[in-house]
Short mmCIF file of N, CA and C in Angstrom, two decimals:
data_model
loop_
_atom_site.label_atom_id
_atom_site.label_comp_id
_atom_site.label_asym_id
_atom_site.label_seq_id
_atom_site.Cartn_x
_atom_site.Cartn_y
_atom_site.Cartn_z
N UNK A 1 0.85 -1.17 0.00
CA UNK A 1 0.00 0.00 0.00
C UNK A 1 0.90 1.23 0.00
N UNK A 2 0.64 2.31 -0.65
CA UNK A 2 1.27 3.38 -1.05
C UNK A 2 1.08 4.20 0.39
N UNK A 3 1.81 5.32 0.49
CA UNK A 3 1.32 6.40 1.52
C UNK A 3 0.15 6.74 1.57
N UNK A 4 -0.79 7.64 0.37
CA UNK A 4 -1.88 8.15 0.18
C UNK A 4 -3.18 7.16 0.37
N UNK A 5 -2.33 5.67 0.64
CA UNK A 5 -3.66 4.34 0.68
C UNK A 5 -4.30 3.74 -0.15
N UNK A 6 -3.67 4.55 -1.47
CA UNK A 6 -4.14 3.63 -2.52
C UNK A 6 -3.27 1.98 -2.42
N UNK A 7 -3.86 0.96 -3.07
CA UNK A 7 -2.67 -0.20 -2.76
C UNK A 7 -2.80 -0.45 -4.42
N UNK A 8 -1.68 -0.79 -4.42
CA UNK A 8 -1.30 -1.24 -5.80
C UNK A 8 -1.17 -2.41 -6.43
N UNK A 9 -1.42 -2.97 -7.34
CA UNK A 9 -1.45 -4.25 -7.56
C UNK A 9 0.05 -4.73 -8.51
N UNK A 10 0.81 -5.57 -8.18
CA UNK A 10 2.18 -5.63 -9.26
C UNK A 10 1.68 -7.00 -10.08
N UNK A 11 1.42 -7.31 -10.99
CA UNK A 11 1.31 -8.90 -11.34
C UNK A 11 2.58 -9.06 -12.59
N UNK A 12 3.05 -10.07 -12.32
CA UNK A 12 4.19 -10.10 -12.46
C UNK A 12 3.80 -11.40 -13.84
N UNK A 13 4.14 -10.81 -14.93
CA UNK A 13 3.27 -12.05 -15.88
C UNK A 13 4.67 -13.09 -16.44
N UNK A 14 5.57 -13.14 -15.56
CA UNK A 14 6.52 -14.83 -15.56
C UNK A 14 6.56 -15.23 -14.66
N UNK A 15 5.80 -16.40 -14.84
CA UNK A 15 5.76 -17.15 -13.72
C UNK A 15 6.60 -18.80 -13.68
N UNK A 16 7.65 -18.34 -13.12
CA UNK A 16 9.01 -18.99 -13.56
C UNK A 16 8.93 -19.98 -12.47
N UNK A 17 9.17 -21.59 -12.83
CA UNK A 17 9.74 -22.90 -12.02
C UNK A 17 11.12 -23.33 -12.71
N UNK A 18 11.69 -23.55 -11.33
CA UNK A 18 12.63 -23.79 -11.33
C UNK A 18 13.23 -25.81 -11.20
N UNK A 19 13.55 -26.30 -12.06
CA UNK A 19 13.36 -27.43 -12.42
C UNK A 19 15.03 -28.64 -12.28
N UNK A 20 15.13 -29.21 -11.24
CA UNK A 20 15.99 -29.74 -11.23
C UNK A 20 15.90 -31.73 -11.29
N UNK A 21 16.62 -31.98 -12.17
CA UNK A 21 16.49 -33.27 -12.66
C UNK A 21 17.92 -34.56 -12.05
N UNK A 22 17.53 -35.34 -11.38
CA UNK A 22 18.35 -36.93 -11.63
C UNK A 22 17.76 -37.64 -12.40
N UNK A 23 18.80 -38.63 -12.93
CA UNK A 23 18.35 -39.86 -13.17
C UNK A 23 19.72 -39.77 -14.47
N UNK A 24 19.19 -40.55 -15.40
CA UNK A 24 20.07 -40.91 -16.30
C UNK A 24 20.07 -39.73 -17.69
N UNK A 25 21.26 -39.69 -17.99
CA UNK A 25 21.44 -38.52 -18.85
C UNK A 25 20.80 -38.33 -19.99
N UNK A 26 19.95 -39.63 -20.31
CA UNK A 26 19.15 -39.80 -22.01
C UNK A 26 17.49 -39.30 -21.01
N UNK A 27 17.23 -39.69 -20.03
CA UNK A 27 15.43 -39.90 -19.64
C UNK A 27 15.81 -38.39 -18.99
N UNK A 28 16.53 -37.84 -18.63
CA UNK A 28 16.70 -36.14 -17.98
C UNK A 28 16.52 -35.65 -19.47
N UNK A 29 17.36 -35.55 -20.41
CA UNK A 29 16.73 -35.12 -21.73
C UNK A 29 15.62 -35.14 -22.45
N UNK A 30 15.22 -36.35 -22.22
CA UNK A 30 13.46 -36.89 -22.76
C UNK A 30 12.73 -35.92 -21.77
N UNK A 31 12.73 -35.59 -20.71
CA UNK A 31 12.15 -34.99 -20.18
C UNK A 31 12.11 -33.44 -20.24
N UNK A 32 13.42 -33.17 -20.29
CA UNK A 32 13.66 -31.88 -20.34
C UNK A 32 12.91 -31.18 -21.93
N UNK A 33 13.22 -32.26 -22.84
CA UNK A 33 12.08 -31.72 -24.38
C UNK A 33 10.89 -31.83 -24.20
N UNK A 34 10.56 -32.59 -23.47
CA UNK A 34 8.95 -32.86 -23.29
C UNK A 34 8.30 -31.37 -22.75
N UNK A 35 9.58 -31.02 -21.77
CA UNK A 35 9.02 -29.60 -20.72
C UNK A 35 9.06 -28.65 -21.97
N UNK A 36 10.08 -28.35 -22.86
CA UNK A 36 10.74 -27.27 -23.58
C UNK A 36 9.21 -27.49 -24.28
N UNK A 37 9.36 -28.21 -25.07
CA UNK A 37 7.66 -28.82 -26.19
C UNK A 37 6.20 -27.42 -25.74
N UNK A 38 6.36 -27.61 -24.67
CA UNK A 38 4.88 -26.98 -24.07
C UNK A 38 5.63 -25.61 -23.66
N UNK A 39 6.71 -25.37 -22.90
CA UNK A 39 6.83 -23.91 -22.29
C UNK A 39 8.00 -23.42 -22.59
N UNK A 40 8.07 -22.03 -22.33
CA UNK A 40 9.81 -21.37 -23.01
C UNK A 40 10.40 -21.57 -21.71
N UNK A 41 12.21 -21.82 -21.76
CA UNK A 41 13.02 -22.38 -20.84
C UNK A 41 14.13 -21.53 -21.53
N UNK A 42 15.17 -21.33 -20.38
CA UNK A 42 16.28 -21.05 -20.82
C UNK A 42 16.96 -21.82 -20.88
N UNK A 43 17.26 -23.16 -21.25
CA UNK A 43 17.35 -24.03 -21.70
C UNK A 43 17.63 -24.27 -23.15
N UNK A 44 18.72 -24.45 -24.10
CA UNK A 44 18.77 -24.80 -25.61
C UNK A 44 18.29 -25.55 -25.85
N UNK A 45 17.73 -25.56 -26.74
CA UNK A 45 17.23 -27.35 -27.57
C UNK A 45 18.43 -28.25 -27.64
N UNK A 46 19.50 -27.47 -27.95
CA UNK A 46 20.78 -27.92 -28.45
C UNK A 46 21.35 -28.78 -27.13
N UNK A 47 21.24 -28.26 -25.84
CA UNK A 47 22.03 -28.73 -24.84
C UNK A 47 21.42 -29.98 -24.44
N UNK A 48 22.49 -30.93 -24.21
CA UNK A 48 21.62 -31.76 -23.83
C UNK A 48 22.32 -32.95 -22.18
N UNK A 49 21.98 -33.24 -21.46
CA UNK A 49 22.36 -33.48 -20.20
C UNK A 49 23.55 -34.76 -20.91
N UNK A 50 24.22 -34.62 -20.12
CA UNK A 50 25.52 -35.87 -20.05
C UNK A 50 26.34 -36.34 -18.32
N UNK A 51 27.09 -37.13 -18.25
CA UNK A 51 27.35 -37.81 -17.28
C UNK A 51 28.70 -36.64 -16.92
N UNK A 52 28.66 -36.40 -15.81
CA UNK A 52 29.42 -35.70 -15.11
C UNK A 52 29.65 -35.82 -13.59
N UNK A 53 30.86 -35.33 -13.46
CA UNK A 53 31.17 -36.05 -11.51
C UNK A 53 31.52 -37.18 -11.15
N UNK A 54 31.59 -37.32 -10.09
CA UNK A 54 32.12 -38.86 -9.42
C UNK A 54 31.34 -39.59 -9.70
N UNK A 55 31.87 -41.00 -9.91
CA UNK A 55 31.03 -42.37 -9.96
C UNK A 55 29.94 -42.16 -8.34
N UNK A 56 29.05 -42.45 -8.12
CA UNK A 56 28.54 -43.12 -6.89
C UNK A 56 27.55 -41.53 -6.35
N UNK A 57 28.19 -41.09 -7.34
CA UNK A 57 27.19 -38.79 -6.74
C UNK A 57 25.87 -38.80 -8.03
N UNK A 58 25.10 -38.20 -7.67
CA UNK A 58 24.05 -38.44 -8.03
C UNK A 58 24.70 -36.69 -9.21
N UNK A 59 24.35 -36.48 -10.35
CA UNK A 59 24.46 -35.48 -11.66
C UNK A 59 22.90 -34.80 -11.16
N UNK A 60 23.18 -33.77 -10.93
CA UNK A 60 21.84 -33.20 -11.58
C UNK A 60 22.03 -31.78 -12.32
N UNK A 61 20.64 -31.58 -13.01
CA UNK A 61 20.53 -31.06 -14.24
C UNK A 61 19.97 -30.00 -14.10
N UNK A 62 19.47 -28.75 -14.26
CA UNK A 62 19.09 -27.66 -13.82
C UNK A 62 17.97 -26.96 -15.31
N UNK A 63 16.63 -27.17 -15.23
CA UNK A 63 16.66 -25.57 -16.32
C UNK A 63 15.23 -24.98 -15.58
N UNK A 64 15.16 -23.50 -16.33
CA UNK A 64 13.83 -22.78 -15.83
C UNK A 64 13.19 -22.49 -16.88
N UNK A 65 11.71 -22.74 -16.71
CA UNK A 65 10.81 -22.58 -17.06
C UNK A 65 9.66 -21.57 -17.03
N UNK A 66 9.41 -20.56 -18.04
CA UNK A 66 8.44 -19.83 -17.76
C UNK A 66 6.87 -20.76 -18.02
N UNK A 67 6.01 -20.56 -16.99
CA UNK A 67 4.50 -21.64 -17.19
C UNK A 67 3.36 -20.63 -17.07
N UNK A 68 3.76 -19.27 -17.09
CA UNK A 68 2.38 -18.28 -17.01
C UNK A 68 1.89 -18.30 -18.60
N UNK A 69 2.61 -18.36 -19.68
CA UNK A 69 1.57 -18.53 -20.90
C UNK A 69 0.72 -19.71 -20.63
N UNK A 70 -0.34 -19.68 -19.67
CA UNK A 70 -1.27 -21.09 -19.77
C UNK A 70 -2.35 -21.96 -20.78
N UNK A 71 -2.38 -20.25 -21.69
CA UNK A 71 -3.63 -20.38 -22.79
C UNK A 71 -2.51 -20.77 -23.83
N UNK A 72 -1.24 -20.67 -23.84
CA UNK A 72 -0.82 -20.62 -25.47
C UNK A 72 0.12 -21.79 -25.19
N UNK A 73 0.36 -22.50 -24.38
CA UNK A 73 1.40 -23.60 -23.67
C UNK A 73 0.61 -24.98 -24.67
N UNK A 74 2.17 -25.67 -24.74
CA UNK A 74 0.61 -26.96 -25.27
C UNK A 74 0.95 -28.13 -24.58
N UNK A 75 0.66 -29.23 -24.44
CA UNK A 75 0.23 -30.19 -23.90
C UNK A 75 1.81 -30.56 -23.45
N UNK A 76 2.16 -31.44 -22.45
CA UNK A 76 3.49 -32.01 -22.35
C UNK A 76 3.12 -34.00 -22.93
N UNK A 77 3.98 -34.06 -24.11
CA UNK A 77 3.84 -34.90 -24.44
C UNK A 77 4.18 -36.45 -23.69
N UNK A 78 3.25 -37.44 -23.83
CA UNK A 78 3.54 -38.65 -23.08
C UNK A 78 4.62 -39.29 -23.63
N UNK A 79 5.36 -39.57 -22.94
CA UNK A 79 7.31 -39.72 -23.06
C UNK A 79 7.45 -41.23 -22.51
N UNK A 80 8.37 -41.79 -23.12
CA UNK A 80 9.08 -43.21 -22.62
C UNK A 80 9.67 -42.73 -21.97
N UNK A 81 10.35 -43.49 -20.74
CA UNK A 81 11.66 -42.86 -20.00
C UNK A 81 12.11 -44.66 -20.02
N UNK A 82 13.46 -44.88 -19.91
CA UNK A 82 14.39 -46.10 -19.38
C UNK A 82 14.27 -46.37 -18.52
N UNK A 83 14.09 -45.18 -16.79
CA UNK A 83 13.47 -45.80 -15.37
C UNK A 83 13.24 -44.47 -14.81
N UNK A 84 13.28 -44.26 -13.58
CA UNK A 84 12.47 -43.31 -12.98
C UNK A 84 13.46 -41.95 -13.09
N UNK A 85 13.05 -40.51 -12.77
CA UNK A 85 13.73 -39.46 -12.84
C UNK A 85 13.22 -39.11 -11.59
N UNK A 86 14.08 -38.57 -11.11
CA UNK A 86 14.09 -37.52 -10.16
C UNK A 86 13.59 -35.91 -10.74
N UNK A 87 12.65 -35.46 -9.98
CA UNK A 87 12.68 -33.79 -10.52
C UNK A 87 12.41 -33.25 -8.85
N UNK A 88 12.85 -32.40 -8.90
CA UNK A 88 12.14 -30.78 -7.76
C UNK A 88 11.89 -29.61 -8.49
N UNK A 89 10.48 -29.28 -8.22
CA UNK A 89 9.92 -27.90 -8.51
C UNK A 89 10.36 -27.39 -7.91
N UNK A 90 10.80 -25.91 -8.14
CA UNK A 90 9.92 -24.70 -6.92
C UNK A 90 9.80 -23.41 -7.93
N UNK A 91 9.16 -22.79 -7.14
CA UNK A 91 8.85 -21.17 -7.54
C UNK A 91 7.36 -21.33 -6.97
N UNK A 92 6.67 -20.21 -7.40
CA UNK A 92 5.45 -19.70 -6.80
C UNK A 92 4.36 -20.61 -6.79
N UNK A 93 3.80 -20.63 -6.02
CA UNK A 93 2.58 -21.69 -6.03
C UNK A 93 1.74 -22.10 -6.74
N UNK A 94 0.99 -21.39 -7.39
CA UNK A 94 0.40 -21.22 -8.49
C UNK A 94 1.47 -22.34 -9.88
N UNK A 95 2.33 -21.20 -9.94
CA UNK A 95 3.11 -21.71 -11.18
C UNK A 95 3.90 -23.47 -10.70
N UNK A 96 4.28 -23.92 -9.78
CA UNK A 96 4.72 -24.87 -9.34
C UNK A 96 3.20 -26.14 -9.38
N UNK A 97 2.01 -25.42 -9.44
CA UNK A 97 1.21 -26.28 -9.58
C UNK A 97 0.59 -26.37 -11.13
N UNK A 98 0.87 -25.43 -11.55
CA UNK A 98 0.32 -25.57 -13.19
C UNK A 98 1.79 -26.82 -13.75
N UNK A 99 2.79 -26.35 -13.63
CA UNK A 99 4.28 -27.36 -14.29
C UNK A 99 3.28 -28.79 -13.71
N UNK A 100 3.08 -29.15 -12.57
CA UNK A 100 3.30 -30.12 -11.90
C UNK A 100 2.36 -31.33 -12.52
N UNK A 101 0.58 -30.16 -12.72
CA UNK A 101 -0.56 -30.60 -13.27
C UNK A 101 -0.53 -31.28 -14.92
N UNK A 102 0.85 -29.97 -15.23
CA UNK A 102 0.75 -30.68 -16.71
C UNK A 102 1.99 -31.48 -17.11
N UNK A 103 2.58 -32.01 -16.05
CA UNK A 103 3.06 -33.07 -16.23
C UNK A 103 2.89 -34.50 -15.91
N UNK A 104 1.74 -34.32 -15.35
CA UNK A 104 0.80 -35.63 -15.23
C UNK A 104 0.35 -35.89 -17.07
N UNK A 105 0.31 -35.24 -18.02
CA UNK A 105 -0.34 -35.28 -19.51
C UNK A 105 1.13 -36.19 -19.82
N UNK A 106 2.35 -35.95 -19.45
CA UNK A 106 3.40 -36.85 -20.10
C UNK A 106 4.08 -37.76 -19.49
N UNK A 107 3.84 -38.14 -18.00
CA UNK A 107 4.17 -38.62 -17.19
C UNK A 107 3.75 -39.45 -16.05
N UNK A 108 3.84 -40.23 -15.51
CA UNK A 108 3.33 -41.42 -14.28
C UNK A 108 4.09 -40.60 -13.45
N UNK A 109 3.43 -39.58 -12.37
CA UNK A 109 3.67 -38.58 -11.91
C UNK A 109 3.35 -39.43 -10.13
N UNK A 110 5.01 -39.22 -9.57
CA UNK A 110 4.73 -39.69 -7.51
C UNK A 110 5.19 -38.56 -6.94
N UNK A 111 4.14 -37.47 -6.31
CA UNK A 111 4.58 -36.71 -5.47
C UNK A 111 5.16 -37.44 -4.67
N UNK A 112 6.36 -36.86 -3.84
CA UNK A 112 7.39 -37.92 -2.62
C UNK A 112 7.73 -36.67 -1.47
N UNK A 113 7.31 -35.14 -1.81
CA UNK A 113 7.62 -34.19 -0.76
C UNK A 113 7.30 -33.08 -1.29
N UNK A 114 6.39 -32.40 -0.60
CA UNK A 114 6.03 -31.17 -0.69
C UNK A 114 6.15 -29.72 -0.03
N UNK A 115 6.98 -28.72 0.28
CA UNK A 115 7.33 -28.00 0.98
C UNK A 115 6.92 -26.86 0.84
N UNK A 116 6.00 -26.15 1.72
CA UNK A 116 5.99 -24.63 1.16
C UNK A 116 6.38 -23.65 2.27
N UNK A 117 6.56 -21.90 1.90
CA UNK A 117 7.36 -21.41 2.27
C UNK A 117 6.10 -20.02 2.03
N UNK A 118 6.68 -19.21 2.73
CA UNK A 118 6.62 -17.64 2.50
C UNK A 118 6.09 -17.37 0.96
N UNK A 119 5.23 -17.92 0.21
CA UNK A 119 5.14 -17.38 -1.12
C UNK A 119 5.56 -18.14 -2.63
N UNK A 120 6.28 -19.25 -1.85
CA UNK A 120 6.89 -20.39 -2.65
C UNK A 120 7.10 -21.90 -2.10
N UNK A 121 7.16 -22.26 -3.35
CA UNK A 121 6.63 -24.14 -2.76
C UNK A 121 7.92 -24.92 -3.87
N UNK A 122 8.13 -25.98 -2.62
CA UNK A 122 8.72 -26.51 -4.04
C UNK A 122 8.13 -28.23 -3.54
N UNK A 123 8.37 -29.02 -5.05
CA UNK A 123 7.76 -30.69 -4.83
C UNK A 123 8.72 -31.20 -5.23
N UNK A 124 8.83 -32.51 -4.83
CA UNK A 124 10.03 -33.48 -5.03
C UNK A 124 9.23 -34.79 -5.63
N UNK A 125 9.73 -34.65 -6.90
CA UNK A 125 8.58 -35.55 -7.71
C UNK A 125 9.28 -37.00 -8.29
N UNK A 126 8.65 -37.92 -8.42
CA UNK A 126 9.28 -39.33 -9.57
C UNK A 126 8.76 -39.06 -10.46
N UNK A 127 9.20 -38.95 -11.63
CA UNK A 127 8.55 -39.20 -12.77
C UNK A 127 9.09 -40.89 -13.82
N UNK A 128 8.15 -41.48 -14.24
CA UNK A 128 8.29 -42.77 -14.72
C UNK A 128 7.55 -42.46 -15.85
N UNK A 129 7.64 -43.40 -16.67
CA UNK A 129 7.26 -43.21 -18.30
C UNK A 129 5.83 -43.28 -17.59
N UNK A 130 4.92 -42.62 -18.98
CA UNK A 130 3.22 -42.28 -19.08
C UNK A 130 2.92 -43.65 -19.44
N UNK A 131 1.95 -43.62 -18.45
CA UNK A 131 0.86 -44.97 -19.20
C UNK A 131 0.97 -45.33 -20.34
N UNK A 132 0.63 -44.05 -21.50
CA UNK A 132 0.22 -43.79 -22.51
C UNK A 132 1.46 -44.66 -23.39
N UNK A 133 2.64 -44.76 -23.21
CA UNK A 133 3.57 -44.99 -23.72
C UNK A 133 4.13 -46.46 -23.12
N UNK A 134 3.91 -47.57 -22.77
CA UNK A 134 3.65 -48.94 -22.80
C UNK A 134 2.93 -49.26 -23.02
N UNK A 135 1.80 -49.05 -23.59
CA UNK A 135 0.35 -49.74 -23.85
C UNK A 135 1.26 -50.69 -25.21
#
């Protein structure tokens, strides 16, 4: 709220998740196009995850995602994966639940931890290949 009492409204139209991936360096990629497919990421098409670090340390993979275009976003496609991925959301609530919702469309989706905070949430998700994709 301003001095004079007017209050102001800021809406902030990116609504950015922040997206961190384990698992194996080919099903972190399958995934990571599946995300790129539906929303803009700073993320290249070009880049693509590889094996890095000590034997026995878990690699993880990092990109962000803008998910406030909700009307112009398109579907996240149902993806094979080799075995399960690791992901964690976070960013704003809202936006951490739109990523999350529409990755149930490409994915056999196990919430495993949910945390929220002051304004932000983040989930600690499995993702395993979609139904859709062993039939």
């Amino acid at each position: 709220m301003r001095e004079d009492g007017i209050t102001v409204a800021v809406i902030d139209r990116h609504e950015e998740v922040s997206v961190q991936l384990t698992g194996a360096p080919e099903d972190a990629d399958a995934v990571f196009a599946a995300l790129l497919a539906a929303y803009p990421c700073d993320r290249d098409a070009e880049e693509h995850p590889h094996q890095e670090g000590t034997a026995g340390h878990p690699t993880i993979w990092s990109a962000t995602y803008d998910v406030a275009p909700a009307d112009t976003a398109g579907p996240v496609a149902a993806t094979a994966l080799h075995g399960p991925v690791g992901a964690e959301l976070s960013g704003s609530y809202a936006a951490v639940d739109r990523l999350a919702r529409a990755m149930t469309t490409g994915f056999a989706v196990e919430v495993e931890q949910a945390v929220s905070g002051d304004g932000e949430k983040q989930l600690r998700l499995r993702l395993d290949s979609s139904p859709a994709t062993t039939g």
